[in-house]
Structures are given as structure tokens and as C-alpha cells.
Short mmCIF file of C-alpha atoms in Angstrom, two decimals:
data_model
loop_
_atom_site.label_atom_id
_atom_site.label_comp_id
_atom_site.label_asym_id
_atom_site.label_seq_id
_atom_site.Cartn_x
_atom_site.Cartn_y
_atom_site.Cartn_z
CA MET A 9 59.18 40.14 -14.00
CA ARG A 10 57.29 41.72 -10.08
CA MET A 11 60.14 44.40 -10.10
CA LEU A 12 58.87 45.60 -13.70
CA ARG A 13 55.70 45.36 -13.21
CA THR A 14 56.24 47.55 -9.39
CA ASN A 15 57.78 50.58 -11.55
CA PHE A 16 55.36 50.38 -13.93
CA LEU A 17 52.53 51.21 -11.55
CA PHE A 18 55.14 53.16 -9.58
CA GLY A 19 55.69 55.49 -12.68
CA LEU A 20 51.85 55.40 -13.78
CA MET A 21 50.90 57.33 -10.78
CA VAL A 22 53.03 59.88 -10.98
CA LEU A 23 52.23 60.44 -15.03
CA LEU A 24 48.58 60.17 -13.68
CA VAL A 25 48.93 62.71 -10.87
CA ALA A 26 51.24 65.34 -13.50
CA GLY A 27 48.42 66.97 -14.66
CA CYS A 28 44.92 66.47 -14.77
CA SER A 29 44.01 66.70 -18.90
CA THR A 30 47.22 63.39 -18.85
CA VAL A 31 45.13 61.02 -19.50
CA VAL A 32 41.82 62.66 -20.59
CA ASN A 33 41.49 65.63 -22.94
CA SER A 34 40.74 69.27 -21.75
CA ALA A 35 38.63 68.88 -24.84
CA ARG A 36 36.74 65.87 -23.82
CA GLN A 37 36.20 67.42 -20.09
CA LYS A 38 35.20 70.85 -20.96
CA GLN A 39 32.37 69.36 -23.07
CA PRO A 40 29.38 69.16 -19.94
CA MET A 41 30.50 72.64 -19.68
CA VAL A 42 29.82 74.17 -23.00
CA GLU A 43 26.85 72.02 -23.36
CA CYS A 44 25.22 73.81 -20.62
CA LEU A 45 26.02 77.26 -21.92
CA VAL A 46 24.63 76.53 -25.26
CA ALA A 47 21.66 75.69 -23.31
CA GLY A 48 21.11 78.89 -21.74
CA ASN A 49 22.28 77.92 -18.66
CA ALA A 50 25.24 80.48 -17.75
CA PRO A 51 25.26 80.36 -14.13
CA GLY A 52 25.15 76.25 -13.86
CA THR A 53 27.68 77.19 -16.22
CA LEU A 54 29.86 78.54 -14.27
CA ALA A 55 28.71 76.05 -11.13
CA ILE A 56 30.64 73.41 -13.70
CA ALA A 57 33.61 75.51 -13.39
CA ARG A 58 34.37 77.00 -10.66
CA LYS A 59 33.97 72.76 -9.28
CA LYS A 60 36.82 71.87 -11.80
CA HIS A 61 38.61 75.54 -10.59
CA GLN A 62 38.71 74.40 -6.94
CA SER A 63 39.85 70.33 -7.71
CA THR A 64 42.47 71.57 -10.60
CA ALA A 65 43.47 74.18 -7.27
CA ASN A 66 47.57 73.89 -7.27
CA GLN A 67 47.67 71.98 -10.10
CA GLY A 68 49.16 72.61 -13.99
CA ASP A 69 45.49 72.77 -15.39
CA GLU A 70 43.75 75.89 -12.74
CA LEU A 71 44.42 78.36 -15.50
CA VAL A 72 42.41 76.89 -17.90
CA TRP A 73 39.80 76.50 -15.49
CA LEU A 74 39.75 79.87 -13.70
CA LEU A 75 39.78 81.99 -16.89
CA GLU A 76 36.46 80.24 -17.72
CA CYS A 77 35.43 81.15 -14.77
CA GLY A 78 36.30 84.26 -15.20
CA SER A 79 34.59 85.23 -18.26
CA LEU A 80 31.35 83.71 -17.07
CA ASN A 81 31.74 85.85 -13.85
CA PHE A 82 31.56 88.79 -15.96
CA GLN A 83 28.78 87.77 -18.28
CA LEU A 84 26.66 87.47 -15.08
CA GLY A 85 27.50 90.52 -14.09
CA ASN A 86 29.62 89.86 -11.14
CA TYR A 87 32.13 92.58 -12.14
CA ALA A 88 33.78 91.92 -8.19
CA GLU A 89 33.96 88.08 -8.50
CA ALA A 90 35.09 88.27 -12.13
CA LEU A 91 38.72 90.37 -11.19
CA ASP A 92 39.03 88.23 -8.15
CA ASP A 93 39.01 85.14 -10.86
CA PHE A 94 41.74 87.69 -13.74
CA ARG A 95 43.65 88.79 -10.73
CA ARG A 96 44.58 84.99 -9.57
CA CYS A 97 45.08 84.51 -13.06
CA GLU A 98 47.64 87.03 -13.15
CA GLU A 99 49.66 85.63 -10.17
CA LEU A 100 49.75 82.21 -11.85
CA ILE A 101 50.81 83.40 -15.18
CA GLU A 102 53.57 85.16 -13.08
CA GLU A 103 53.84 82.45 -11.53
CA TYR A 104 55.03 79.87 -14.64
CA ASP A 105 57.00 83.24 -16.05
CA GLU A 106 58.59 83.78 -12.91
CA ARG A 107 60.03 80.16 -12.37
CA ALA A 108 63.15 79.00 -14.41
CA LEU A 109 62.81 78.13 -17.70
CA VAL A 110 65.80 74.77 -17.09
CA SER A 111 64.30 74.99 -12.58
CA VAL A 112 64.39 71.31 -11.10
CA ARG A 113 60.70 71.31 -11.14
CA ASP A 114 60.61 72.44 -14.93
CA THR A 115 63.13 69.62 -15.32
CA GLY A 116 60.89 66.82 -14.06
CA SER A 117 57.61 68.37 -16.21
CA GLU A 118 59.61 68.78 -19.33
CA PHE A 119 60.80 64.98 -18.91
CA LEU A 120 57.13 64.33 -17.76
CA THR A 121 56.02 65.67 -21.44
CA LEU A 122 58.06 62.67 -23.06
CA LEU A 123 56.81 59.95 -21.24
CA ALA A 124 53.29 60.62 -20.76
CA ASN A 125 52.35 63.90 -22.84
CA GLN A 126 52.34 67.83 -23.16
CA ASN A 127 49.85 68.54 -20.59
CA ALA A 128 52.20 67.42 -18.26
CA LEU A 129 53.23 71.30 -18.61
CA PRO A 130 51.37 73.91 -16.15
CA TYR A 131 49.51 75.29 -18.81
CA ARG A 132 50.86 79.29 -19.14
CA GLY A 133 47.56 80.66 -21.46
CA TRP A 134 48.04 81.78 -25.10
CA CYS A 135 49.48 84.93 -25.85
CA ARG A 136 46.18 85.67 -26.87
CA ASP A 137 44.41 84.77 -23.38
CA ARG A 138 47.03 86.99 -21.34
CA VAL A 139 46.24 90.08 -23.53
CA ALA A 140 41.90 88.73 -23.38
CA LEU A 141 43.31 88.78 -20.02
CA GLY A 142 44.28 92.46 -19.42
CA PHE A 143 40.91 93.45 -22.04
CA TYR A 144 38.23 92.00 -19.71
CA LYS A 145 39.79 93.00 -16.49
CA ALA A 146 40.20 96.40 -17.64
CA LEU A 147 36.21 95.97 -18.14
CA ALA A 148 35.09 94.61 -15.33
CA TYR A 149 36.59 97.20 -13.27
CA LEU A 150 34.56 99.44 -15.02
CA GLY A 151 31.37 97.08 -14.22
CA ASN A 152 32.28 97.66 -10.91
CA GLY A 153 31.76 101.01 -11.40
CA ASP A 154 35.76 102.00 -10.61
CA GLU A 155 36.43 104.42 -14.31
CA ALA A 156 39.94 105.37 -11.83
CA ALA A 157 40.82 101.47 -12.15
CA PHE A 158 39.59 100.50 -15.45
CA ARG A 159 42.44 103.79 -16.82
CA ALA A 160 44.85 102.30 -14.52
CA GLN A 161 44.35 98.62 -15.75
CA VAL A 162 43.92 100.20 -19.54
CA LYS A 163 47.56 102.04 -18.71
CA ARG A 164 48.83 98.86 -18.16
CA LEU A 165 47.70 97.26 -21.30
CA ARG A 166 49.74 99.26 -23.06
CA GLY A 167 52.85 97.49 -21.65
CA GLU A 168 51.56 94.00 -20.85
CA HIS A 169 51.34 94.00 -24.53
CA GLN A 170 54.86 94.31 -25.58
CA LYS A 171 55.38 92.20 -22.76
CA ILE A 172 53.84 89.39 -23.26
CA GLN A 173 55.36 89.52 -26.74
CA GLU A 174 59.16 89.75 -25.65
CA ASP A 175 58.14 86.82 -22.88
CA TYR A 176 57.18 84.69 -25.87
CA HIS A 177 60.03 86.07 -28.05
CA LYS A 178 62.15 84.23 -25.09
CA PHE A 179 59.86 81.12 -24.52
CA PHE A 180 60.43 80.74 -28.39
CA GLU A 181 63.95 80.76 -28.18
CA GLU A 182 64.76 78.98 -25.22
CA GLU A 183 61.83 76.47 -26.68
CA GLU A 184 63.64 75.67 -29.54
CA LYS A 185 67.07 74.96 -27.93
CA GLN A 186 65.27 72.10 -25.80
CA LEU A 187 64.03 71.01 -28.98
CA GLU A 188 67.54 71.02 -30.74
CA SER A 189 68.73 68.98 -28.00
CA VAL A 190 65.69 66.61 -28.49
CA ARG A 191 66.10 66.44 -32.47
CA SER A 192 70.22 65.82 -32.15
CA ASP A 193 69.18 62.52 -29.64
CA ASN A 194 66.81 60.84 -32.16
CA ALA A 195 66.64 62.14 -35.80
CA GLU A 196 64.22 60.19 -36.78
CA VAL A 197 62.22 63.02 -34.90
CA LEU A 198 63.69 65.58 -37.05
CA GLU A 199 62.53 64.24 -40.69
CA LYS A 200 58.88 62.95 -38.98
CA ALA A 201 58.51 66.98 -38.10
CA SER A 202 60.11 68.14 -40.91
CA SER A 203 58.01 66.60 -43.33
CA THR A 204 54.82 66.56 -44.85
CA GLU A 205 54.41 63.01 -47.07
CA TYR A 206 52.73 62.23 -43.87
CA LEU A 207 50.22 64.52 -45.23
CA GLU A 208 49.60 62.26 -48.09
CA ASP A 209 48.71 59.14 -46.01
CA GLU A 210 44.38 58.71 -46.84
CA ARG A 211 44.34 58.49 -43.27
CA ASN A 212 45.53 61.76 -41.83
CA ALA A 213 43.02 63.64 -45.53
CA ALA A 214 41.06 65.63 -42.94
CA TYR A 215 43.72 66.84 -40.48
CA ALA A 216 45.39 68.43 -44.12
CA ALA A 217 42.20 69.75 -44.65
CA ASN A 218 42.38 71.63 -41.14
CA LEU A 219 45.71 71.89 -41.95
CA GLN A 220 44.88 75.05 -44.76
CA GLU A 221 41.55 75.88 -43.04
CA VAL A 222 43.91 77.43 -40.02
CA ALA A 223 46.65 78.69 -42.59
CA ALA A 224 44.15 80.92 -44.00
CA VAL A 225 42.26 81.91 -40.43
CA ALA A 226 46.23 82.31 -39.44
CA HIS A 227 46.61 85.56 -42.21
CA ARG A 228 43.57 87.27 -40.77
CA GLY A 229 45.83 87.66 -37.45
CA TYR A 230 47.48 91.02 -37.09
CA GLY A 231 51.09 89.96 -35.72
CA ASN A 232 52.57 90.66 -32.45
CA PHE A 233 49.76 89.22 -30.76
CA LEU A 234 47.98 91.98 -31.70
CA ASN A 235 44.77 92.23 -30.03
CA PRO A 236 42.15 96.35 -31.74
CA ALA A 237 39.86 95.47 -28.92
CA SER A 238 42.85 95.76 -26.76
CA LEU A 239 44.65 98.75 -28.67
CA PHE A 240 40.63 100.56 -29.23
CA LEU A 241 40.58 100.60 -25.00
CA SER A 242 43.47 102.32 -25.04
CA GLY A 243 43.12 105.23 -27.54
CA LEU A 244 38.86 104.93 -25.84
CA ALA A 245 41.00 106.15 -22.43
CA LEU A 246 42.87 108.83 -23.80
CA LEU A 247 40.56 110.36 -26.11
CA ARG A 248 37.72 110.38 -22.92
CA ASP A 249 41.12 113.23 -21.05
CA GLU A 250 41.08 114.69 -24.54
CA THR A 251 44.94 114.34 -24.84
CA TRP A 252 44.52 114.06 -28.39
CA ASP A 253 48.46 113.27 -29.53
CA ASN A 254 49.05 110.59 -27.26
CA ALA A 255 45.50 109.18 -28.92
CA CYS A 256 46.46 109.89 -32.50
CA ILE A 257 49.71 106.69 -31.02
CA GLU A 258 47.06 104.10 -29.92
CA PHE A 259 44.52 105.12 -33.20
CA GLU A 260 47.90 104.94 -35.84
CA HIS A 261 48.34 101.30 -34.25
CA LEU A 262 44.51 100.26 -34.77
CA TYR A 263 44.98 101.45 -38.54
CA GLN A 264 47.63 99.62 -39.08
CA ALA A 265 46.44 96.71 -37.37
CA LEU A 266 43.10 97.08 -39.64
CA PRO A 267 44.08 99.14 -42.51
CA THR A 268 40.46 98.53 -44.11
CA SER A 269 38.60 99.50 -41.81
CA GLN A 270 36.39 102.71 -42.06
CA THR A 271 35.68 102.28 -38.31
CA ALA A 272 39.86 102.23 -37.70
CA ARG A 273 40.57 105.29 -40.24
CA GLN A 274 37.85 107.10 -39.22
CA TYR A 275 39.25 106.89 -35.17
CA TYR A 276 43.06 108.24 -37.13
CA ALA A 277 41.38 111.32 -38.62
CA THR A 278 39.42 112.15 -35.64
CA ALA A 279 42.32 111.88 -33.95
CA LEU A 280 44.74 113.43 -36.19
CA GLN A 281 41.67 116.58 -36.99
CA LYS A 282 41.15 117.46 -33.02
CA SER A 283 45.55 117.64 -32.30
CA GLY A 284 46.00 119.61 -35.56
CA ARG A 285 48.19 116.78 -37.48
CA THR A 286 48.46 116.51 -40.87
CA VAL A 287 46.37 113.94 -42.11
CA PRO A 288 48.18 111.54 -44.94
CA PRO A 289 46.71 111.52 -48.54
CA GLU A 290 44.65 108.11 -47.93
CA LEU A 291 42.94 109.52 -45.39
CA ALA A 292 41.53 112.65 -46.97
CA ASP A 293 38.50 111.61 -47.11
CA VAL A 294 38.00 109.72 -44.27
CA PRO A 295 35.68 112.57 -42.42
CA ALA A 296 35.97 112.95 -38.63
CA PHE A 297 33.08 111.96 -36.51
CA PRO A 298 30.52 113.92 -36.40
CA PHE A 299 29.75 113.63 -32.34
CA PRO A 300 32.08 114.52 -29.49
CA LEU A 301 33.99 111.69 -28.74
CA GLY A 302 34.82 112.67 -25.09
CA ARG A 303 31.22 112.56 -23.72
CA ASP A 304 27.88 112.26 -24.02
CA CYS A 305 28.61 109.11 -25.87
CA VAL A 306 28.02 105.38 -26.88
CA PHE A 307 30.17 103.19 -27.44
CA VAL A 308 29.08 99.33 -27.95
CA LEU A 309 30.89 96.19 -28.24
CA TYR A 310 29.29 93.39 -29.37
CA ALA A 311 31.06 90.27 -28.76
CA HIS A 312 29.34 87.01 -30.73
CA ASP A 313 29.93 83.91 -30.99
CA LEU A 314 32.40 81.30 -29.75
CA THR A 315 35.54 81.12 -30.76
CA ALA A 316 38.13 78.60 -32.27
CA SER A 317 39.51 76.10 -29.42
CA PHE A 318 41.15 72.20 -30.05
CA GLU A 319 39.98 69.09 -31.00
CA GLN A 320 41.74 65.60 -30.39
CA VAL A 321 42.74 64.03 -33.85
CA ASN A 322 44.56 61.07 -34.76
CA VAL A 323 46.88 61.54 -37.16
CA TYR A 324 49.42 58.41 -38.68
CA PHE A 325 53.32 58.89 -38.91
CA PRO A 326 53.04 56.04 -39.80
CA LEU A 327 52.87 55.62 -36.08
CA MET A 328 49.56 56.65 -34.50
CA ILE A 329 50.06 60.12 -32.12
CA ALA A 330 47.28 62.22 -30.78
CA TRP A 331 46.96 65.91 -31.97
CA PRO A 332 44.76 68.61 -31.70
CA ILE A 333 43.05 70.19 -34.28
CA CYS A 334 41.88 74.39 -34.57
CA VAL A 335 38.15 74.24 -34.73
CA PHE A 336 36.70 77.07 -35.65
CA HIS A 337 32.62 77.37 -35.12
CA PRO A 338 29.73 78.95 -36.65
CA ALA A 339 28.95 82.36 -36.74
CA LEU A 340 25.25 82.32 -35.84
CA LEU A 341 24.89 85.68 -34.77
CA PRO A 342 27.26 88.27 -36.71
CA ASN A 343 24.96 91.12 -37.63
CA LEU A 344 24.24 93.62 -34.89
CA SER A 345 22.30 97.35 -35.48
CA VAL A 346 22.13 99.50 -32.75
CA VAL A 347 18.56 102.37 -33.97
CA ALA A 348 18.73 105.23 -31.48
CA GLU A 349 16.59 108.20 -31.73
CA GLY A 350 15.31 106.82 -35.22
CA LYS A 351 19.57 106.75 -36.76
CA GLU A 352 20.54 103.42 -37.40
CA TYR A 353 24.47 102.62 -36.49
CA THR A 354 25.80 99.05 -37.74
CA ALA A 355 28.72 97.44 -35.89
CA GLN A 356 32.20 96.70 -37.33
CA THR A 357 34.84 93.70 -37.33
CA LEU A 358 37.38 95.24 -34.28
CA SER A 359 38.57 91.89 -33.30
CA ASP A 360 38.83 88.93 -35.26
CA MET A 361 39.45 86.42 -32.16
CA ASP A 362 40.18 83.29 -34.38
CA GLY A 363 42.29 85.27 -36.47
CA ILE A 364 44.63 85.89 -33.51
CA LEU A 365 44.40 82.07 -32.29
CA ALA A 366 44.98 80.38 -35.49
CA GLN A 367 47.70 82.85 -35.96
CA GLU A 368 49.54 81.40 -32.34
CA PHE A 369 48.77 78.09 -33.29
CA SER A 370 50.82 78.22 -37.18
CA MET A 371 53.70 79.89 -35.18
CA ARG A 372 54.33 76.54 -32.28
CA MET A 373 53.05 73.74 -34.25
CA PRO A 374 57.15 72.81 -35.03
CA GLY A 375 58.20 73.04 -31.56
CA ARG A 376 54.73 71.13 -29.93
CA LEU A 377 54.51 68.79 -32.72
CA THR A 378 58.54 67.40 -32.47
CA ARG A 379 57.63 67.29 -28.67
CA THR A 380 54.87 64.56 -29.22
CA LEU A 381 56.73 63.04 -31.60
CA ALA A 382 59.71 62.10 -30.06
CA GLY A 383 57.75 61.36 -26.92
CA ALA A 384 55.91 58.89 -29.37
CA LEU A 385 59.29 57.28 -29.92
CA LEU A 386 60.54 57.17 -26.87
CA LYS A 387 57.51 55.19 -25.36
CA GLU A 388 58.11 52.82 -28.44
CA THR A 389 61.42 52.24 -28.30
CA GLY A 390 60.42 51.65 -24.43
CA TYR A 391 58.20 48.82 -25.59
CA ILE A 392 60.17 47.14 -27.75
CA ALA A 393 63.69 47.43 -25.09
CA THR A 394 61.12 45.92 -22.83
CA VAL A 395 59.73 43.44 -25.03
CA GLY A 396 63.24 42.64 -25.15
CA ALA A 397 64.56 42.83 -22.13
CA VAL A 398 61.81 39.18 -21.18
CA ARG A 399 62.69 37.57 -23.83
CA HIS A 400 66.77 37.45 -22.84
CA ASN A 401 65.96 36.95 -19.28
CA ASP A 402 63.53 33.67 -19.63
CA LYS A 403 65.70 32.65 -22.16
CA ARG A 404 68.50 32.25 -19.61
CA LYS A 405 66.16 31.08 -17.01
CA THR A 406 64.57 28.49 -19.05
CA SER A 407 65.80 24.70 -19.23
CA THR A 408 63.25 22.77 -21.49
CA SER A 409 62.31 24.80 -24.72
CA ARG A 410 58.37 23.41 -24.30
CA ARG A 411 58.85 25.21 -20.37
CA ARG A 412 60.59 28.32 -22.30
CA THR A 413 58.03 29.24 -25.01
CA SER A 414 54.97 28.83 -23.21
CA ALA A 415 57.43 31.32 -20.18
CA THR A 416 58.45 33.50 -22.92
CA SER A 417 55.20 33.82 -24.84
CA ALA A 418 53.18 34.89 -20.72
CA LEU A 419 56.03 37.42 -19.98
CA THR A 420 55.51 38.66 -23.45
CA GLY A 421 52.61 38.74 -23.71
CA SER A 422 52.51 40.46 -20.04
CA ALA A 423 54.83 43.13 -20.52
CA THR A 424 52.86 44.18 -24.73
CA LEU A 425 49.26 44.66 -22.40
CA ALA A 426 51.12 46.82 -20.33
CA TRP A 427 52.54 48.62 -22.63
CA LYS A 428 50.39 49.19 -24.92
CA THR A 429 47.95 50.40 -22.07
CA TYR A 430 50.24 53.00 -21.03
CA GLN A 431 50.59 53.96 -24.58
CA LEU A 432 46.94 54.38 -25.02
CA ILE A 433 46.01 56.07 -22.33
CA PHE A 434 49.05 58.57 -22.37
CA ASN A 435 48.11 58.99 -25.68
CA THR A 436 46.76 62.76 -24.81
CA ALA A 437 46.52 65.78 -27.33
CA ASP A 438 46.80 68.81 -25.57
CA THR A 439 43.06 71.20 -26.55
CA ARG A 440 43.94 73.14 -23.41
CA CYS A 441 42.80 76.86 -24.09
CA TRP A 442 40.30 79.43 -23.02
CA ASN A 443 37.22 78.55 -24.91
CA PHE A 444 34.37 81.51 -23.67
CA LEU A 445 35.83 83.65 -25.53
CA PRO A 446 33.76 85.64 -28.56
CA LYS A 447 34.84 84.66 -32.47
CA GLU A 448 34.72 88.40 -33.22
CA ILE A 449 34.73 91.70 -31.06
CA LYS A 450 33.05 94.58 -33.08
CA LEU A 451 32.48 98.22 -32.66
CA THR A 452 29.51 100.88 -32.76
CA GLN A 453 29.62 104.25 -31.56
CA LEU A 454 26.37 106.92 -31.07
CA PRO A 455 25.97 110.21 -29.52
CA MET A 456 24.27 109.67 -26.63
CA PRO A 457 20.24 109.62 -26.93
CA SER A 458 18.50 112.80 -25.50
CA ASP A 459 15.74 110.11 -24.35
CA ARG A 460 18.66 107.40 -23.00
CA LEU A 461 17.03 104.74 -24.90
CA VAL A 462 19.16 102.41 -27.33
CA THR A 463 17.35 99.58 -29.33
CA PHE A 464 18.98 96.92 -30.96
CA CYS A 465 18.38 94.56 -33.81
CA GLY A 466 19.51 91.14 -35.60
CA GLU A 467 19.96 87.32 -35.17
CA LEU A 468 20.19 87.65 -31.64
CA THR A 469 16.73 89.92 -30.91
CA GLY A 470 15.12 86.57 -32.73
CA GLY A 471 13.39 89.57 -34.56
CA SER A 472 12.36 91.83 -31.62
CA PRO A 473 14.25 94.23 -30.90
CA GLN A 474 15.95 94.73 -27.33
CA GLU A 475 15.44 98.20 -26.02
CA VAL A 476 18.02 99.01 -23.45
CA ASN A 477 17.95 102.70 -20.99
CA ILE A 478 20.60 104.11 -19.90
CA PRO A 479 20.53 105.00 -16.34
CA GLU A 480 20.81 109.04 -16.05
CA GLY A 481 24.65 109.91 -14.12
CA CYS A 482 26.53 108.05 -17.26
CA GLY A 483 27.51 111.07 -18.65
CA SER A 484 28.61 108.66 -21.55
CA ALA A 485 28.64 105.08 -21.46
CA LEU A 486 30.17 101.23 -22.70
CA ILE A 487 27.31 98.75 -23.40
CA TYR A 488 29.16 95.28 -24.03
CA VAL A 489 26.57 92.69 -25.70
CA ASN A 490 27.35 89.27 -24.41
CA ALA A 491 26.20 86.91 -27.24
CA LEU A 492 27.95 83.99 -26.81
CA THR A 493 25.83 81.77 -28.23
CA PRO A 494 22.04 82.74 -29.13
CA ALA A 495 20.30 81.31 -25.79
CA ASN A 496 22.85 83.68 -23.92
CA VAL A 497 22.38 87.39 -24.88
CA SER A 498 23.37 89.63 -22.45
CA TYR A 499 23.62 93.86 -22.08
CA GLN A 500 25.60 95.59 -19.89
CA VAL A 501 26.14 99.13 -19.55
CA LEU A 502 29.11 100.04 -18.39
CA PRO A 503 29.13 103.36 -17.30
CA LEU A 504 31.78 106.22 -17.59
CA LYS A 505 30.89 109.22 -15.65
#
């Protein structure tokens, strides 16, 4: 029995250091940080995120906190610091990707997902995170006054998106191979993971409703992890060079992603006309922009409200497991109007960030569910086997019936307490994600005002219009309006010289 306790405690210590979210899920760890931002204290929020990042350095959760630090630094106008954070994020992602999928280290981590939970694996970032990382890195270069680096980063975005698709398709294929062995070793896992009978359990009613909501939001995604905001930045760099043939390609992709968007239709129609190409019949009535886009122009990107995140709930199969659900936060600041020289411009949706995440979450759910169920059943099997072994061993060593009953009860109670504590501690859902991204990114554009004064109106201004001056020396400008919460609104003028 002493050996049993020693082995159990040793295993517990190994699992506790396997990943910082293995015991306390990421959503709970981030709650103080989110509350701080909602209260309007962005510098304090960054301090919390940085402290957590430093405490997770070289551990599996480092990327989770570093992404938050980068976006907060960008919001606060600390562009050089944001770039440092984003570069480190890229290094971590590259390190995780280059690591062989079945290396000694990853095999150990994979085993730990069964002994602990999926938080034992390093956080590699959702595809949405990876595309957004390049997008914000490009904007940070503009904020840092380095338009050449902005152009280079935007050019990289075109290849990076293709790489993200290829890498994750390989990842899904390899994951499927690994899960097949899990399914073959335990037919019960396959049956429970593929069946929907558990949704009829009244204890799972809220979870079933969330599944329906996720499915509905996922239809707003764009397929292949596409983010139209990245397509726009790529097209913007090309039209500023007046390389309209290449701009046509990017804006055609934007139009294909957003076929009903008047803004996407107008950009594509403008590029076609500028390049002398034939305009398709469905765009024949779409006018080109009545002002030049390559110079003396103001582009406004409006990033509003907090994107979807994950929270932990209990789901019954009937074996209870902790599982992440996708939570969609309300749109408190959905509209933005821009006024310049007496004319009003309304921002239109460019990227539905909730839809992008929900689509990927739905794609990855079967594999995650299989692995989570396998871990839960392994723990339950271990508990049953341990209790059986204790009873069998005690039966052999105890001579009298009374002593046998008393000793068996004590040992069984100890084993039960140890195993149930272990199961409770590591029944933790993987709720890791990049929280401080917007719910939506919207876009509008206007000619540079002669007085270089732009006025913003809408819910975010609280009824009092906000004036922003565009500095002299900016031939054009991109204004990034960051409004993740009503108490955190910033207007960042990113010069296009």
C-alpha cells in the first residue's frame, strides 16, 4: 500500500508540471485579466498577462499568454513591444510544428493527455490565431513607422495562409491515425464518441443547445481557415503600388469569401476596371470607388467587442467529463459611422471572427471528444483495477474474517479517495484560446479630408462624437479603431506614407 501511495503521488507531481492548465482551466485563469480589461484598465490587464507569460515561459501554455500580451501592447500603441511578442509567438509555433508528431517528447505528452487531459499538450494556436497573428504583426509594423516591413509581412501573409492550411490538414490526418489506435483499443470510446444519445440526457440540455448555436455560427465561417481581413491588407498593399492585375486576384478572393458584401464587390469591381479586365455581369451595376484608393485615402478598420471564447461545462456520457463550450459574447458596439467634410461613411463587416473560430471548433470536436473520453475511461478503469487489487491482496494476507473486513474497508477507502481525487483534479477542459481578439472587423474608406479631420460616431462614442486628426506627412492612413469593450476604445492612426 505504501508503494501504491508513492507511485500515485509521483504520478500526480509529474502531471501537475505537465501543463499549467491541466488542473485549473485557462478560462478560470484568465478571468481576472478579462475583468480588468472590461473595467477599462488596459495597462493593468497587460501587467497580469505578462506576469502569467513569464511564469509559463518554456512551458506548454506560454503561447496562450504571449498572444494576449502582443494584442494588448498593440492596443496600447506599444508597437515595438508588440512586434517582439508576435515574433516570439511565431518562434513557438514553428518549434511546435517542427517537432515530429511522434517524437519521444510528443509521445509522452500524448500519453499525458490520457493520464491528465488535453491541456498536457502544448498550445499550438487555433488556425484563426495563426492567421490573426500575421494580420496584427503587419499592422504593428505600420504603427512602428516601417511601411516596407508592413509590405513584406503582407506579402508573407499570402504564403502563410496556404502553409497554415497544409500544416493543419497534415495535423488532422496524423491525429486521425493516432485516434484510430485509441478507438481500436477501446470500442466503447468509438461508440460513445460517435453516438448522439447522450444529448438526450436532461443534464446535457444546455450543452446540446450550445452545440446548435455553434453549428449556426460556424456557417458564417469562410472555409479553409480564411480571414478576409488578411485578404484586404494584401489587396491594400497591391493597390497602393497600383499593380492592379495582382490586386484583382486578391480582391477576387475577397469577393468569393464575401459575395454579398457591397464593400467586397466594390473593391473587386474597381480593381477589374483599373486593370482593364472584363467586369462579370453580376458586378455590372457596381460602381468603382469615386476617389483614388492608392493615394490620399483613409481606410478605417473597426474591431469591436470580444471574440468567442471557451468555458468549461460538465457533460454526461453517463460518465461525467469536463468539456469546453464555445461562448459568444454580446455585440455591445456593433456600429460605426465616420464623418468627414460633412459626408457620412458606414463601416461594413469584413471578418466575422466568431464564425471563423466556430467553424474550426466544429471540425476539431470529434477528435478532441474521442481523446477526452479515452482519458476518462482510462482513469475509471484504473480506479476499478486498483480497488480490485487492494481487495485481492488483503484477502490473501488477512487471517480472520473480522480483521479482513476492517482492513479491506480501510484500504479500499484509501484507494477510492486517492483515485477519485485524482479524477476530480484532472477532469479539466482545454479552454485555451486567444481571448483579446475582436468579435468582428469592419471596414470603410473615404478620401483624405482637406482639413485632415475625421469624426467617429456610434455606440462607442457614448453620444459624443470623437474627432481624430491625421498628421501631416501621411499621404494616406489606416485608422484602427480598437473597441473590445465600451471602456476600452482607442483610435490608432497608422501612417501610409
